[in-house]
Amino acid sequence: QVQLVESGGGWVQPGGSLRLSCAPSARTSNTYILAWFRQAPGKEREFVAALGWGRGGAPSYSDSVQGRFTISRDIPNDTLYLQMDTLKPEDTAVYYCAARSSWVLTAHAIDYDFWGPGTQVTVSS
């Protein structure tokens, strides 16, 4: 069982930046895709970004964050990051780290096997 713990959320003004981190409690050999999702009040959980953990290949982003958010990994330190720049009020949500035991990268929350508890990001003036 892989446990994921997010950190780095908080409040920021529009146009500001935040960096989220996700640290698995125990890396396993069968956790291949890591992703960020978010869920705003009254809305469904939506895909933000994903990448393969140990294999090369381009990351994937949702259209709403493309060009503003950057997903990256620090393999020696077993940490996933989400750098969020030019934040907008509509980015306000609880952000979740998720992991999938497959090499197929998907944007569907149902395909992910492990989830963190989430971290709140609030963008407002």
mmCIF file of C-alpha atoms in Angstrom:
data_model
loop_
_atom_site.group_PDB
_atom_site.id
_atom_site.type_symbol
_atom_site.label_atom_id
_atom_site.label_comp_id
_atom_site.label_asym_id
_atom_site.label_seq_id
_atom_site.Cartn_x
_atom_site.Cartn_y
_atom_site.Cartn_z
ATOM 1 C CA GLN A 1 0.000 0.000 0.000
ATOM 2 C CA VAL A 2 1.412 3.381 -1.026
ATOM 3 C CA GLN A 3 0.435 6.354 1.110
ATOM 4 C CA LEU A 4 0.771 9.808 -0.413
ATOM 5 C CA VAL A 5 1.097 13.031 1.553
ATOM 6 C CA GLU A 6 0.687 16.442 -0.050
ATOM 7 C CA SER A 7 2.097 19.707 1.283
ATOM 8 C CA GLY A 8 2.566 23.295 0.127
ATOM 9 C CA GLY A 9 -0.998 24.495 -0.170
ATOM 10 C CA GLY A 10 -2.191 27.823 1.151
ATOM 11 C CA TRP A 11 -3.557 31.204 0.200
ATOM 12 C CA VAL A 12 -2.135 33.342 -2.592
ATOM 13 C CA GLN A 13 -3.245 36.403 -4.500
ATOM 14 C CA PRO A 14 -4.147 36.175 -8.188
ATOM 15 C CA GLY A 15 -1.022 36.122 -10.293
ATOM 16 C CA GLY A 16 1.002 34.528 -7.522
ATOM 17 C CA SER A 17 2.741 31.177 -7.287
ATOM 18 C CA LEU A 18 2.720 28.103 -5.089
ATOM 19 C CA ARG A 19 4.592 24.823 -5.204
ATOM 20 C CA LEU A 20 2.939 21.634 -4.039
ATOM 21 C CA SER A 21 4.874 18.566 -2.982
ATOM 22 C CA CYS A 22 3.857 14.932 -2.740
ATOM 23 C CA ALA A 23 5.919 12.382 -0.865
ATOM 24 C CA PRO A 24 4.991 8.697 -0.998
ATOM 25 C CA SER A 25 5.358 7.006 2.361
ATOM 26 C CA ALA A 26 6.833 3.946 0.728
ATOM 27 C CA ARG A 27 7.891 3.570 -2.858
ATOM 28 C CA THR A 28 6.942 0.329 -4.501
ATOM 29 C CA SER A 29 8.071 -1.097 -7.774
ATOM 30 C CA ASN A 30 4.527 -1.029 -9.139
ATOM 31 C CA THR A 31 3.731 2.706 -8.857
ATOM 32 C CA TYR A 32 4.404 4.081 -12.289
ATOM 33 C CA ILE A 33 2.250 7.115 -13.009
ATOM 34 C CA LEU A 34 1.901 10.006 -10.584
ATOM 35 C CA ALA A 35 -0.589 12.779 -11.065
ATOM 36 C CA TRP A 36 -2.238 15.830 -9.593
ATOM 37 C CA PHE A 37 -5.994 16.269 -9.505
ATOM 38 C CA ARG A 38 -8.096 19.021 -7.959
ATOM 39 C CA GLN A 39 -11.631 19.402 -6.705
ATOM 40 C CA ALA A 40 -13.448 22.679 -6.170
ATOM 41 C CA PRO A 41 -16.564 22.899 -3.981
ATOM 42 C CA GLY A 42 -19.583 21.505 -5.779
ATOM 43 C CA LYS A 43 -17.534 20.218 -8.706
ATOM 44 C CA GLU A 44 -16.146 16.871 -9.781
ATOM 45 C CA ARG A 45 -12.519 15.979 -9.279
ATOM 46 C CA GLU A 46 -10.585 17.038 -12.348
ATOM 47 C CA PHE A 47 -7.232 16.113 -13.822
ATOM 48 C CA VAL A 48 -4.430 18.666 -13.574
ATOM 49 C CA ALA A 49 -1.177 16.982 -14.632
ATOM 50 C CA ALA A 50 0.639 13.634 -14.677
ATOM 51 C CA LEU A 51 3.930 12.013 -15.560
ATOM 52 C CA GLY A 52 5.709 8.684 -15.446
ATOM 53 C CA TRP A 53 7.793 8.156 -12.341
ATOM 54 C CA GLY A 54 10.867 6.293 -13.463
ATOM 55 C CA ARG A 55 10.543 6.371 -17.215
ATOM 56 C CA GLY A 56 11.132 9.245 -19.618
ATOM 57 C CA GLY A 57 8.335 10.803 -21.594
ATOM 58 C CA ALA A 58 6.503 14.067 -21.724
ATOM 59 C CA PRO A 59 4.170 15.061 -18.917
ATOM 60 C CA SER A 60 0.514 15.658 -19.583
ATOM 61 C CA TYR A 61 -1.494 18.729 -18.562
ATOM 62 C CA SER A 62 -5.094 19.792 -18.654
ATOM 63 C CA ASP A 63 -5.886 22.652 -21.010
ATOM 64 C CA SER A 64 -6.807 24.894 -18.083
ATOM 65 C CA VAL A 65 -3.298 24.772 -16.562
ATOM 66 C CA GLN A 66 -1.113 24.214 -19.634
ATOM 67 C CA GLY A 67 1.604 26.874 -19.708
ATOM 68 C CA ARG A 68 1.052 27.919 -16.092
ATOM 69 C CA PHE A 69 1.682 24.730 -14.083
ATOM 70 C CA THR A 70 4.710 22.446 -14.205
ATOM 71 C CA ILE A 71 4.800 18.903 -12.877
ATOM 72 C CA SER A 72 8.188 17.445 -12.013
ATOM 73 C CA ARG A 73 9.797 14.676 -10.009
ATOM 74 C CA ASP A 74 12.825 14.343 -7.782
ATOM 75 C CA ILE A 75 13.511 10.646 -8.008
ATOM 76 C CA PRO A 76 16.397 10.401 -5.474
ATOM 77 C CA ASN A 77 14.233 12.154 -2.888
ATOM 78 C CA ASP A 78 11.042 10.377 -3.966
ATOM 79 C CA THR A 79 9.081 13.599 -4.314
ATOM 80 C CA LEU A 80 6.576 14.825 -6.880
ATOM 81 C CA TYR A 81 6.076 18.556 -7.364
ATOM 82 C CA LEU A 82 3.512 20.844 -8.932
ATOM 83 C CA GLN A 83 4.788 24.361 -9.580
ATOM 84 C CA MET A 84 1.799 26.639 -10.035
ATOM 85 C CA ASP A 85 2.383 30.077 -11.547
ATOM 86 C CA THR A 86 0.069 32.876 -12.630
ATOM 87 C CA LEU A 87 -2.606 31.508 -10.348
ATOM 88 C CA LYS A 88 -6.219 32.468 -10.936
ATOM 89 C CA PRO A 89 -9.225 32.447 -8.590
ATOM 90 C CA GLU A 90 -10.624 29.521 -10.598
ATOM 91 C CA ASP A 91 -7.598 27.465 -9.511
ATOM 92 C CA THR A 92 -8.992 27.449 -5.979
ATOM 93 C CA ALA A 93 -9.542 23.828 -4.982
ATOM 94 C CA VAL A 94 -8.293 20.957 -2.899
ATOM 95 C CA TYR A 95 -5.347 19.462 -4.749
ATOM 96 C CA TYR A 96 -4.708 15.715 -4.594
ATOM 97 C CA CYS A 97 -1.675 13.629 -5.427
ATOM 98 C CA ALA A 98 -2.496 10.266 -7.001
ATOM 99 C CA ALA A 99 -0.551 7.219 -8.124
ATOM 100 C CA ARG A 100 -1.360 4.501 -10.624
ATOM 101 C CA SER A 101 0.040 0.971 -10.889
ATOM 102 C CA SER A 102 0.273 1.057 -14.650
ATOM 103 C CA TRP A 103 2.469 2.656 -17.263
ATOM 104 C CA VAL A 104 -0.570 4.012 -19.113
ATOM 105 C CA LEU A 105 -1.036 7.686 -18.353
ATOM 106 C CA THR A 106 -4.681 8.656 -18.024
ATOM 107 C CA ALA A 107 -6.646 11.693 -16.919
ATOM 108 C CA HIS A 108 -9.424 9.723 -15.266
ATOM 109 C CA ALA A 109 -9.505 9.725 -11.479
ATOM 110 C CA ILE A 110 -11.083 6.286 -11.403
ATOM 111 C CA ASP A 111 -7.921 4.812 -12.952
ATOM 112 C CA TYR A 112 -5.701 5.817 -10.018
ATOM 113 C CA ASP A 113 -5.065 3.383 -7.190
ATOM 114 C CA PHE A 114 -3.648 5.540 -4.409
ATOM 115 C CA TRP A 115 -4.573 9.012 -3.191
ATOM 116 C CA GLY A 116 -3.334 11.558 -0.703
ATOM 117 C CA PRO A 117 -5.686 13.403 1.675
ATOM 118 C CA GLY A 118 -5.359 16.653 -0.303
ATOM 119 C CA THR A 119 -4.111 20.164 0.352
ATOM 120 C CA GLN A 120 -6.168 23.339 0.035
ATOM 121 C CA VAL A 121 -5.148 26.028 -2.448
ATOM 122 C CA THR A 122 -7.013 29.330 -2.278
ATOM 123 C CA VAL A 123 -6.466 32.103 -4.810
ATOM 124 C CA SER A 124 -8.143 35.359 -3.901
ATOM 125 C CA SER A 125 -7.479 39.015 -3.352
#
